Amino acid sequence: MLVHWLGRRPYLPVWRAMQRFTDARDAGTTDELWLVEHDPVFTLGQAGRPEHVLAPGDIPVVPVDRGGQVTYHGPGQLVAYPLIDLRRRGIGVKALVEGIEQAVIDTCAGFDIAVFRKAGAPGVYTAEDAKIAAIGLRVRRGCSFHGLAFNVAMDLEPYSRINPCGYAGQPVTTLLDCGGPSDLRLVAERLVPHLARQLGLAAEWHDDPPALG
């Protein structure tokens, strides 16, 4: 699995590049993991209802082709997009979701922070039921894209403008607020080995970002 650090990027070019990558890949295409920090944006998944976007203000709302409801991406959030040929790897969607959740749980444990998965609500939560990571995926032609949004050290105010993941009043938190670090690259370097292990892959870092067009 080639791991690319994209740095801070607008959402739309990365989303479109994920679609192109998925549509163009064949049985021999190497799996990739894209790590990125996005400019502020609300994304509305295929199950999303517009009424869950309460007052977006100056933050754009983008309907997208992933599962799930509405969520927020912004500075200080680590976004991980696993572009994996699930059929080739023999990985089901449920196993992929649980693997991503477990990678976040293991990463947080490395900072002495206890977090948990919750039945019927994909993502990762603190004991106080505050969401620290959201998951929204799309599988096309047996291959995954979209992925994980992990709140590391960000302004949480935009979450008050939506019902996060369709839940009114859902509390959210950050790794920093739980006592963890604020450095996204450090967190990414801790997350990647856990994610690779969950997927049964070896991770090879490439700092040259993919062409986004």
Short mmCIF file of N, CA, C and O in Angstrom, two decimals, residues 81-213:
data_model
loop_
_atom_site.label_atom_id
_atom_site.label_comp_id
_atom_site.label_asym_id
_atom_site.label_seq_id
_atom_site.Cartn_x
_atom_site.Cartn_y
_atom_site.Cartn_z
N TYR A 81 -7.84 8.34 3.24
CA TYR A 81 -8.62 7.73 2.18
C TYR A 81 -7.95 6.42 1.74
O TYR A 81 -6.96 6.44 1.00
N PRO A 82 -8.45 5.25 2.20
CA PRO A 82 -7.90 3.97 1.74
C PRO A 82 -8.48 3.59 0.39
O PRO A 82 -9.68 3.31 0.27
N LEU A 83 -7.65 3.58 -0.62
CA LEU A 83 -8.05 3.23 -1.99
C LEU A 83 -7.61 1.78 -2.22
O LEU A 83 -6.53 1.50 -2.73
N ILE A 84 -8.49 0.86 -1.80
CA ILE A 84 -8.13 -0.55 -1.67
C ILE A 84 -9.00 -1.40 -2.60
O ILE A 84 -10.21 -1.21 -2.67
N ASP A 85 -8.37 -2.35 -3.28
CA ASP A 85 -9.10 -3.34 -4.06
C ASP A 85 -9.57 -4.41 -3.08
O ASP A 85 -8.84 -5.35 -2.74
N LEU A 86 -10.79 -4.27 -2.60
CA LEU A 86 -11.31 -5.17 -1.57
C LEU A 86 -11.48 -6.58 -2.09
O LEU A 86 -11.25 -7.56 -1.36
N ARG A 87 -11.89 -6.72 -3.34
CA ARG A 87 -12.08 -8.06 -3.91
C ARG A 87 -10.75 -8.81 -3.95
O ARG A 87 -10.68 -9.99 -3.61
N ARG A 88 -9.71 -8.14 -4.39
CA ARG A 88 -8.39 -8.77 -4.48
C ARG A 88 -7.88 -9.17 -3.10
O ARG A 88 -7.25 -10.23 -2.94
N ARG A 89 -8.17 -8.35 -2.11
CA ARG A 89 -7.69 -8.59 -0.75
C ARG A 89 -8.60 -9.50 0.05
O ARG A 89 -8.25 -9.94 1.14
N GLY A 90 -9.81 -9.76 -0.47
CA GLY A 90 -10.75 -10.57 0.27
C GLY A 90 -11.27 -9.88 1.53
O GLY A 90 -11.51 -10.54 2.55
N ILE A 91 -11.44 -8.57 1.45
CA ILE A 91 -11.91 -7.78 2.58
C ILE A 91 -13.34 -7.33 2.33
O ILE A 91 -13.63 -6.73 1.29
N GLY A 92 -14.24 -7.62 3.24
CA GLY A 92 -15.61 -7.14 3.14
C GLY A 92 -15.73 -5.72 3.68
O GLY A 92 -14.85 -5.23 4.38
N VAL A 93 -16.84 -5.07 3.35
CA VAL A 93 -17.04 -3.69 3.78
C VAL A 93 -17.09 -3.60 5.30
O VAL A 93 -16.49 -2.70 5.90
N LYS A 94 -17.79 -4.52 5.94
CA LYS A 94 -17.88 -4.51 7.40
C LYS A 94 -16.49 -4.64 8.02
O LYS A 94 -16.14 -3.93 8.97
N ALA A 95 -15.69 -5.54 7.47
CA ALA A 95 -14.33 -5.72 7.98
C ALA A 95 -13.48 -4.47 7.76
O ALA A 95 -12.64 -4.12 8.62
N LEU A 96 -13.69 -3.79 6.63
CA LEU A 96 -12.95 -2.56 6.38
C LEU A 96 -13.32 -1.49 7.40
O LEU A 96 -12.44 -0.84 7.98
N VAL A 97 -14.61 -1.31 7.65
CA VAL A 97 -15.05 -0.32 8.64
C VAL A 97 -14.47 -0.65 10.01
O VAL A 97 -13.91 0.21 10.71
N GLU A 98 -14.59 -1.90 10.41
CA GLU A 98 -14.09 -2.30 11.73
C GLU A 98 -12.57 -2.18 11.81
O GLU A 98 -12.02 -1.83 12.86
N GLY A 99 -11.89 -2.44 10.70
CA GLY A 99 -10.44 -2.28 10.68
C GLY A 99 -10.01 -0.84 10.85
O GLY A 99 -9.05 -0.53 11.57
N ILE A 100 -10.72 0.07 10.19
CA ILE A 100 -10.42 1.50 10.33
C ILE A 100 -10.70 1.94 11.77
O ILE A 100 -9.89 2.66 12.38
N GLU A 101 -11.83 1.51 12.31
CA GLU A 101 -12.16 1.85 13.70
C GLU A 101 -11.07 1.34 14.65
O GLU A 101 -10.61 2.09 15.54
N GLN A 102 -10.65 0.10 14.46
CA GLN A 102 -9.65 -0.47 15.36
C GLN A 102 -8.32 0.25 15.23
O GLN A 102 -7.59 0.43 16.23
N ALA A 103 -7.96 0.69 14.03
CA ALA A 103 -6.72 1.44 13.84
C ALA A 103 -6.75 2.74 14.63
O ALA A 103 -5.74 3.15 15.23
N VAL A 104 -7.90 3.42 14.65
CA VAL A 104 -8.02 4.65 15.44
C VAL A 104 -7.96 4.32 16.93
O VAL A 104 -7.28 5.01 17.70
N ILE A 105 -8.64 3.26 17.35
CA ILE A 105 -8.61 2.86 18.76
C ILE A 105 -7.17 2.57 19.20
O ILE A 105 -6.73 3.02 20.27
N ASP A 106 -6.43 1.84 18.36
CA ASP A 106 -5.05 1.49 18.71
C ASP A 106 -4.14 2.72 18.70
O ASP A 106 -3.23 2.84 19.54
N THR A 107 -4.39 3.64 17.76
CA THR A 107 -3.60 4.88 17.72
C THR A 107 -3.84 5.69 18.99
O THR A 107 -2.88 6.18 19.62
N CYS A 108 -5.08 5.84 19.38
CA CYS A 108 -5.39 6.60 20.60
C CYS A 108 -4.80 5.91 21.83
O CYS A 108 -4.29 6.58 22.74
N ALA A 109 -4.84 4.58 21.86
CA ALA A 109 -4.27 3.85 22.99
C ALA A 109 -2.78 4.14 23.14
O ALA A 109 -2.26 4.18 24.26
N GLY A 110 -2.11 4.37 22.01
CA GLY A 110 -0.70 4.71 22.06
C GLY A 110 -0.42 6.05 22.73
O GLY A 110 0.71 6.31 23.17
N PHE A 111 -1.45 6.87 22.83
CA PHE A 111 -1.35 8.14 23.56
C PHE A 111 -2.06 8.06 24.91
O PHE A 111 -2.35 9.09 25.52
N ASP A 112 -2.32 6.84 25.37
CA ASP A 112 -3.00 6.59 26.65
C ASP A 112 -4.40 7.21 26.69
O ASP A 112 -4.84 7.72 27.72
N ILE A 113 -5.10 7.13 25.56
CA ILE A 113 -6.47 7.63 25.45
C ILE A 113 -7.36 6.45 25.09
O ILE A 113 -7.12 5.76 24.09
N ALA A 114 -8.37 6.21 25.89
CA ALA A 114 -9.29 5.10 25.66
C ALA A 114 -10.49 5.57 24.85
O ALA A 114 -11.19 6.50 25.26
N VAL A 115 -10.71 4.96 23.70
CA VAL A 115 -11.86 5.25 22.85
C VAL A 115 -12.47 3.93 22.41
O VAL A 115 -11.85 2.87 22.56
N PHE A 116 -13.68 4.00 21.86
CA PHE A 116 -14.45 2.79 21.63
C PHE A 116 -15.25 2.90 20.34
O PHE A 116 -15.56 3.99 19.87
N ARG A 117 -15.64 1.74 19.77
CA ARG A 117 -16.64 1.71 18.74
C ARG A 117 -18.01 1.56 19.40
O ARG A 117 -18.10 1.20 20.57
N LYS A 118 -19.06 1.86 18.65
CA LYS A 118 -20.42 1.81 19.18
C LYS A 118 -21.30 1.07 18.20
O LYS A 118 -21.32 1.40 17.00
N ALA A 119 -22.04 0.09 18.67
CA ALA A 119 -22.88 -0.72 17.80
C ALA A 119 -23.90 0.16 17.08
O ALA A 119 -24.57 1.00 17.69
N GLY A 120 -23.99 -0.04 15.77
CA GLY A 120 -24.99 0.65 14.97
C GLY A 120 -24.65 2.08 14.60
O GLY A 120 -25.45 2.75 13.94
N ALA A 121 -23.47 2.55 14.99
CA ALA A 121 -23.08 3.93 14.70
C ALA A 121 -21.60 3.94 14.34
O ALA A 121 -20.74 4.10 15.22
N PRO A 122 -21.26 3.73 13.06
CA PRO A 122 -19.84 3.67 12.68
C PRO A 122 -19.08 4.91 13.14
O PRO A 122 -19.60 6.02 13.16
N GLY A 123 -17.83 4.68 13.52
CA GLY A 123 -16.99 5.75 14.03
C GLY A 123 -16.36 5.33 15.33
O GLY A 123 -16.46 4.18 15.77
N VAL A 124 -15.68 6.29 15.97
CA VAL A 124 -14.99 6.02 17.23
C VAL A 124 -15.37 7.11 18.22
O VAL A 124 -15.45 8.29 17.87
N TYR A 125 -15.60 6.69 19.48
CA TYR A 125 -16.18 7.56 20.49
C TYR A 125 -15.40 7.46 21.80
O TYR A 125 -14.81 6.42 22.10
N THR A 126 -15.47 8.52 22.61
CA THR A 126 -14.94 8.48 23.96
C THR A 126 -15.97 7.86 24.89
O THR A 126 -17.13 7.63 24.51
N ALA A 127 -15.56 7.62 26.13
CA ALA A 127 -16.49 7.07 27.12
C ALA A 127 -17.65 8.01 27.38
O ALA A 127 -18.72 7.57 27.82
N GLU A 128 -17.45 9.30 27.12
CA GLU A 128 -18.52 10.29 27.30
C GLU A 128 -19.41 10.40 26.07
O GLU A 128 -20.24 11.31 25.99
N ASP A 129 -19.21 9.50 25.09
CA ASP A 129 -20.01 9.43 23.87
C ASP A 129 -19.71 10.57 22.90
O ASP A 129 -20.50 10.86 22.01
N ALA A 130 -18.57 11.23 23.07
CA ALA A 130 -18.16 12.25 22.11
C ALA A 130 -17.43 11.58 20.94
O ALA A 130 -16.56 10.73 21.14
N LYS A 131 -17.81 11.95 19.74
CA LYS A 131 -17.23 11.32 18.54
C LYS A 131 -15.89 11.97 18.22
O LYS A 131 -15.78 13.19 18.09
N ILE A 132 -14.88 11.13 18.07
CA ILE A 132 -13.55 11.63 17.74
C ILE A 132 -13.15 11.29 16.31
O ILE A 132 -12.26 11.91 15.73
N ALA A 133 -13.85 10.33 15.70
CA ALA A 133 -13.54 9.93 14.32
C ALA A 133 -14.81 9.45 13.63
O ALA A 133 -15.60 8.71 14.21
N ALA A 134 -14.99 9.89 12.38
CA ALA A 134 -16.15 9.51 11.57
C ALA A 134 -15.66 8.70 10.37
O ALA A 134 -14.55 8.92 9.86
N ILE A 135 -16.50 7.79 9.91
CA ILE A 135 -16.17 6.93 8.77
C ILE A 135 -17.30 7.00 7.75
O ILE A 135 -18.47 6.85 8.09
N GLY A 136 -16.93 7.25 6.50
CA GLY A 136 -17.88 7.22 5.40
C GLY A 136 -17.18 6.68 4.17
O GLY A 136 -16.15 7.22 3.76
N LEU A 137 -17.70 5.60 3.60
CA LEU A 137 -17.02 4.90 2.51
C LEU A 137 -17.90 4.78 1.28
O LEU A 137 -19.11 4.90 1.34
N ARG A 138 -17.24 4.52 0.17
CA ARG A 138 -17.92 4.14 -1.07
C ARG A 138 -17.13 2.97 -1.66
O ARG A 138 -15.89 2.99 -1.66
N VAL A 139 -17.83 1.98 -2.15
CA VAL A 139 -17.20 0.87 -2.85
C VAL A 139 -17.74 0.84 -4.27
O VAL A 139 -18.96 0.81 -4.47
N ARG A 140 -16.84 0.87 -5.25
CA ARG A 140 -17.23 0.81 -6.65
C ARG A 140 -16.30 -0.17 -7.36
O ARG A 140 -15.10 -0.11 -7.17
N ARG A 141 -16.92 -1.08 -8.13
CA ARG A 141 -16.14 -2.09 -8.83
C ARG A 141 -15.25 -2.87 -7.86
O ARG A 141 -14.13 -3.25 -8.19
N GLY A 142 -15.76 -3.08 -6.65
CA GLY A 142 -15.03 -3.83 -5.65
C GLY A 142 -13.90 -3.09 -4.97
O GLY A 142 -13.13 -3.70 -4.21
N CYS A 143 -13.81 -1.77 -5.22
CA CYS A 143 -12.71 -0.97 -4.67
C CYS A 143 -13.25 0.16 -3.79
O CYS A 143 -14.26 0.78 -4.12
N SER A 144 -12.56 0.44 -2.71
CA SER A 144 -13.01 1.45 -1.75
C SER A 144 -12.38 2.80 -2.03
O SER A 144 -11.25 2.91 -2.50
N PHE A 145 -13.16 3.85 -1.72
CA PHE A 145 -12.62 5.20 -1.61
C PHE A 145 -13.44 5.96 -0.58
O PHE A 145 -14.32 5.40 0.06
N HIS A 146 -13.15 7.25 -0.40
CA HIS A 146 -13.55 7.99 0.81
C HIS A 146 -12.90 7.30 2.01
O HIS A 146 -11.95 6.56 1.87
N GLY A 147 -13.37 7.57 3.25
CA GLY A 147 -12.70 6.91 4.37
C GLY A 147 -12.93 7.52 5.73
O GLY A 147 -14.08 7.66 6.18
N LEU A 148 -11.83 7.95 6.37
CA LEU A 148 -11.80 8.30 7.78
C LEU A 148 -11.55 9.79 7.97
O LEU A 148 -10.68 10.37 7.31
N ALA A 149 -12.29 10.40 8.91
CA ALA A 149 -12.03 11.77 9.36
C ALA A 149 -11.75 11.71 10.86
O ALA A 149 -12.64 11.40 11.65
N PHE A 150 -10.52 11.99 11.26
CA PHE A 150 -10.02 11.83 12.63
C PHE A 150 -9.73 13.22 13.18
O PHE A 150 -8.82 13.91 12.73
N ASN A 151 -10.51 13.64 14.18
CA ASN A 151 -10.35 14.98 14.75
C ASN A 151 -9.12 15.02 15.65
O ASN A 151 -9.13 14.45 16.74
N VAL A 152 -8.10 15.71 15.20
CA VAL A 152 -6.84 15.76 15.95
C VAL A 152 -6.76 17.03 16.79
O VAL A 152 -6.69 16.97 18.02
N ALA A 153 -6.76 18.19 16.14
CA ALA A 153 -6.64 19.46 16.87
C ALA A 153 -7.31 20.53 16.04
O ALA A 153 -6.65 21.25 15.29
N MET A 154 -8.62 20.64 16.15
CA MET A 154 -9.37 21.50 15.25
C MET A 154 -10.41 22.32 16.00
O MET A 154 -10.79 22.01 17.13
N ASP A 155 -10.87 23.37 15.34
CA ASP A 155 -11.98 24.17 15.84
C ASP A 155 -13.26 23.38 15.63
O ASP A 155 -13.63 23.05 14.50
N LEU A 156 -13.97 23.07 16.71
CA LEU A 156 -15.17 22.25 16.63
C LEU A 156 -16.44 23.07 16.39
O LEU A 156 -17.52 22.48 16.24
N GLU A 157 -16.33 24.40 16.32
CA GLU A 157 -17.53 25.23 16.16
C GLU A 157 -18.36 24.85 14.95
O GLU A 157 -19.61 24.81 15.05
N PRO A 158 -17.77 24.52 13.79
CA PRO A 158 -18.61 24.17 12.64
C PRO A 158 -19.54 22.99 12.88
O PRO A 158 -20.58 22.88 12.22
N TYR A 159 -19.21 22.11 13.80
CA TYR A 159 -20.11 20.99 14.08
C TYR A 159 -21.44 21.46 14.66
O TYR A 159 -22.45 20.75 14.56
N SER A 160 -21.45 22.65 15.27
CA SER A 160 -22.71 23.18 15.81
C SER A 160 -23.64 23.63 14.69
O SER A 160 -24.82 23.90 14.95
N ARG A 161 -23.15 23.70 13.46
CA ARG A 161 -23.95 24.13 12.32
C ARG A 161 -24.65 22.96 11.62
O ARG A 161 -25.37 23.16 10.65
N ILE A 162 -24.37 21.74 12.09
CA ILE A 162 -24.97 20.54 11.49
C ILE A 162 -25.42 19.59 12.61
O ILE A 162 -25.08 19.79 13.78
N ASN A 163 -26.16 18.56 12.21
CA ASN A 163 -26.38 17.40 13.08
C ASN A 163 -25.35 16.36 12.66
O ASN A 163 -25.54 15.68 11.64
N PRO A 164 -24.24 16.25 13.38
CA PRO A 164 -23.14 15.40 12.90
C PRO A 164 -23.58 13.96 12.65
O PRO A 164 -24.16 13.31 13.51
N CYS A 165 -23.33 13.50 11.43
CA CYS A 165 -23.70 12.15 11.01
C CYS A 165 -25.19 11.88 11.20
O CYS A 165 -25.62 10.73 11.36
N GLY A 166 -26.00 12.96 11.20
CA GLY A 166 -27.44 12.83 11.28
C GLY A 166 -28.00 12.77 12.69
O GLY A 166 -29.20 12.56 12.86
N TYR A 167 -27.14 12.98 13.70
CA TYR A 167 -27.59 12.91 15.09
C TYR A 167 -27.60 14.30 15.71
O TYR A 167 -26.54 14.91 15.92
N ALA A 168 -28.79 14.79 16.03
CA ALA A 168 -28.91 16.10 16.66
C ALA A 168 -28.24 16.07 18.03
O ALA A 168 -28.47 15.17 18.83
N GLY A 169 -27.40 17.06 18.27
CA GLY A 169 -26.75 17.17 19.57
C GLY A 169 -25.62 16.21 19.80
O GLY A 169 -25.12 16.10 20.94
N GLN A 170 -25.17 15.49 18.78
CA GLN A 170 -24.05 14.56 18.95
C GLN A 170 -22.79 15.31 19.38
O GLN A 170 -22.29 16.16 18.64
N PRO A 171 -22.25 15.04 20.57
CA PRO A 171 -21.02 15.73 20.96
C PRO A 171 -19.83 15.22 20.15
O PRO A 171 -19.79 14.05 19.74
N VAL A 172 -18.89 16.11 19.91
CA VAL A 172 -17.66 15.76 19.20
C VAL A 172 -16.48 16.24 20.02
O VAL A 172 -16.61 17.13 20.86
N THR A 173 -15.34 15.63 19.77
CA THR A 173 -14.14 16.02 20.50
C THR A 173 -12.93 15.85 19.60
O THR A 173 -13.07 15.45 18.43
N THR A 174 -11.77 16.19 20.13
CA THR A 174 -10.52 16.06 19.39
C THR A 174 -9.51 15.27 20.21
O THR A 174 -9.62 15.15 21.43
N LEU A 175 -8.52 14.75 19.52
CA LEU A 175 -7.43 14.05 20.20
C LEU A 175 -6.73 14.99 21.18
O LEU A 175 -6.38 14.59 22.30
N LEU A 176 -6.54 16.24 20.77
CA LEU A 176 -5.88 17.21 21.65
C LEU A 176 -6.68 17.43 22.93
O LEU A 176 -6.11 17.46 24.03
N ASP A 177 -7.99 17.56 22.80
CA ASP A 177 -8.83 17.77 23.98
C ASP A 177 -8.82 16.57 24.91
O ASP A 177 -9.13 16.70 26.11
N CYS A 178 -8.49 15.41 24.38
CA CYS A 178 -8.41 14.20 25.21
C CYS A 178 -7.02 13.98 25.80
O CYS A 178 -6.78 12.96 26.46
N GLY A 179 -6.11 14.91 25.54
CA GLY A 179 -4.77 14.81 26.09
C GLY A 179 -3.72 14.33 25.12
O GLY A 179 -2.57 14.08 25.51
N GLY A 180 -4.06 14.22 23.84
CA GLY A 180 -3.13 13.76 22.83
C GLY A 180 -2.40 14.90 22.15
O GLY A 180 -2.57 16.07 22.49
N PRO A 181 -1.60 14.61 21.13
CA PRO A 181 -0.82 15.63 20.43
C PRO A 181 -1.66 16.38 19.40
O PRO A 181 -2.77 15.96 19.04
N SER A 182 -1.10 17.48 18.91
CA SER A 182 -1.77 18.30 17.91
C SER A 182 -1.15 18.16 16.52
O SER A 182 -1.70 18.69 15.55
N ASP A 183 -0.03 17.46 16.41
CA ASP A 183 0.72 17.37 15.15
C ASP A 183 0.10 16.30 14.26
O ASP A 183 0.16 15.10 14.55
N LEU A 184 -0.51 16.72 13.13
CA LEU A 184 -1.19 15.78 12.25
C LEU A 184 -0.23 14.75 11.66
O LEU A 184 -0.59 13.57 11.54
N ARG A 185 0.96 15.17 11.29
CA ARG A 185 1.90 14.23 10.67
C ARG A 185 2.31 13.16 11.70
O ARG A 185 2.40 11.98 11.35
N LEU A 186 2.53 13.57 12.94
CA LEU A 186 2.85 12.59 13.98
C LEU A 186 1.72 11.58 14.14
O LEU A 186 1.96 10.37 14.22
N VAL A 187 0.49 12.07 14.20
CA VAL A 187 -0.65 11.18 14.36
C VAL A 187 -0.78 10.26 13.15
O VAL A 187 -1.05 9.07 13.28
N ALA A 188 -0.56 10.81 11.96
CA ALA A 188 -0.61 9.99 10.74
C ALA A 188 0.42 8.87 10.79
O ALA A 188 0.14 7.72 10.42
N GLU A 189 1.62 9.19 11.24
CA GLU A 189 2.69 8.18 11.30
C GLU A 189 2.38 7.09 12.31
O GLU A 189 2.85 5.95 12.17
N ARG A 190 1.60 7.42 13.34
CA ARG A 190 1.16 6.40 14.31
C ARG A 190 -0.02 5.60 13.76
O ARG A 190 -0.13 4.40 14.03
N LEU A 191 -0.90 6.26 13.02
CA LEU A 191 -2.10 5.60 12.49
C LEU A 191 -1.78 4.59 11.40
O LEU A 191 -2.36 3.49 11.37
N VAL A 192 -0.89 4.93 10.50
CA VAL A 192 -0.66 4.13 9.30
C VAL A 192 -0.27 2.68 9.61
O VAL A 192 -0.84 1.75 9.02
N PRO A 193 0.69 2.42 10.53
CA PRO A 193 1.01 1.00 10.79
C PRO A 193 -0.16 0.21 11.34
O PRO A 193 -0.34 -0.97 10.99
N HIS A 194 -0.99 0.84 12.18
CA HIS A 194 -2.16 0.15 12.70
C HIS A 194 -3.15 -0.16 11.58
O HIS A 194 -3.71 -1.26 11.52
N LEU A 195 -3.35 0.81 10.69
CA LEU A 195 -4.29 0.59 9.59
C LEU A 195 -3.77 -0.48 8.64
O LEU A 195 -4.51 -1.35 8.19
N ALA A 196 -2.48 -0.43 8.33
CA ALA A 196 -1.89 -1.43 7.44
C ALA A 196 -2.04 -2.83 8.04
O ALA A 196 -2.37 -3.79 7.33
N ARG A 197 -1.81 -2.95 9.34
CA ARG A 197 -1.94 -4.25 9.98
C ARG A 197 -3.38 -4.76 9.92
O ARG A 197 -3.62 -5.94 9.66
N GLN A 198 -4.34 -3.87 10.15
CA GLN A 198 -5.74 -4.27 10.10
C GLN A 198 -6.14 -4.75 8.70
O GLN A 198 -6.99 -5.63 8.55
N LEU A 199 -5.53 -4.16 7.67
CA LEU A 199 -5.86 -4.52 6.29
C LEU A 199 -4.99 -5.66 5.74
O LEU A 199 -5.20 -6.11 4.62
N GLY A 200 -4.00 -6.08 6.53
CA GLY A 200 -3.11 -7.14 6.08
C GLY A 200 -2.17 -6.69 4.98
O GLY A 200 -1.77 -7.48 4.12
N LEU A 201 -1.77 -5.41 5.03
CA LEU A 201 -0.92 -4.83 3.99
C LEU A 201 0.36 -4.28 4.59
O LEU A 201 0.42 -3.95 5.78
N ALA A 202 1.39 -4.15 3.77
CA ALA A 202 2.59 -3.41 4.15
C ALA A 202 2.45 -1.97 3.65
O ALA A 202 1.92 -1.74 2.56
N ALA A 203 2.90 -1.02 4.44
CA ALA A 203 2.79 0.39 4.09
C ALA A 203 4.13 0.93 3.63
O ALA A 203 5.15 0.74 4.30
N GLU A 204 4.13 1.60 2.48
CA GLU A 204 5.34 2.22 1.94
C GLU A 204 5.06 3.69 1.70
O GLU A 204 4.22 4.06 0.88
N TRP A 205 5.75 4.57 2.45
CA TRP A 205 5.49 6.01 2.38
C TRP A 205 6.09 6.61 1.11
O TRP A 205 7.23 6.32 0.76
N HIS A 206 5.30 7.47 0.47
CA HIS A 206 5.75 8.27 -0.67
C HIS A 206 5.30 9.70 -0.45
O HIS A 206 4.10 9.99 -0.50
N ASP A 207 6.24 10.60 -0.17
CA ASP A 207 5.85 11.98 0.11
C ASP A 207 5.48 12.77 -1.13
O ASP A 207 4.94 13.87 -1.03
N ASP A 208 5.80 12.22 -2.31
CA ASP A 208 5.36 12.91 -3.52
C ASP A 208 3.87 12.64 -3.70
O ASP A 208 3.44 11.49 -3.83
N PRO A 209 3.04 13.70 -3.67
CA PRO A 209 1.58 13.49 -3.73
C PRO A 209 1.15 13.01 -5.10
O PRO A 209 1.80 13.28 -6.12
N PRO A 210 0.04 12.30 -5.18
CA PRO A 210 -0.48 11.89 -6.49
C PRO A 210 -0.97 13.10 -7.27
O PRO A 210 -1.30 14.14 -6.69
N ALA A 211 -1.00 12.98 -8.58
CA ALA A 211 -1.49 14.07 -9.42
C ALA A 211 -3.00 14.20 -9.24
O ALA A 211 -3.73 13.23 -9.43
N LEU A 212 -3.45 15.39 -8.87
CA LEU A 212 -4.87 15.60 -8.60
C LEU A 212 -5.60 16.20 -9.78
O LEU A 212 -6.83 16.31 -9.77
N GLY A 213 -4.88 16.62 -10.80
CA GLY A 213 -5.54 17.15 -11.99
C GLY A 213 -6.02 18.57 -11.82
O GLY A 213 -5.86 19.19 -10.78
#
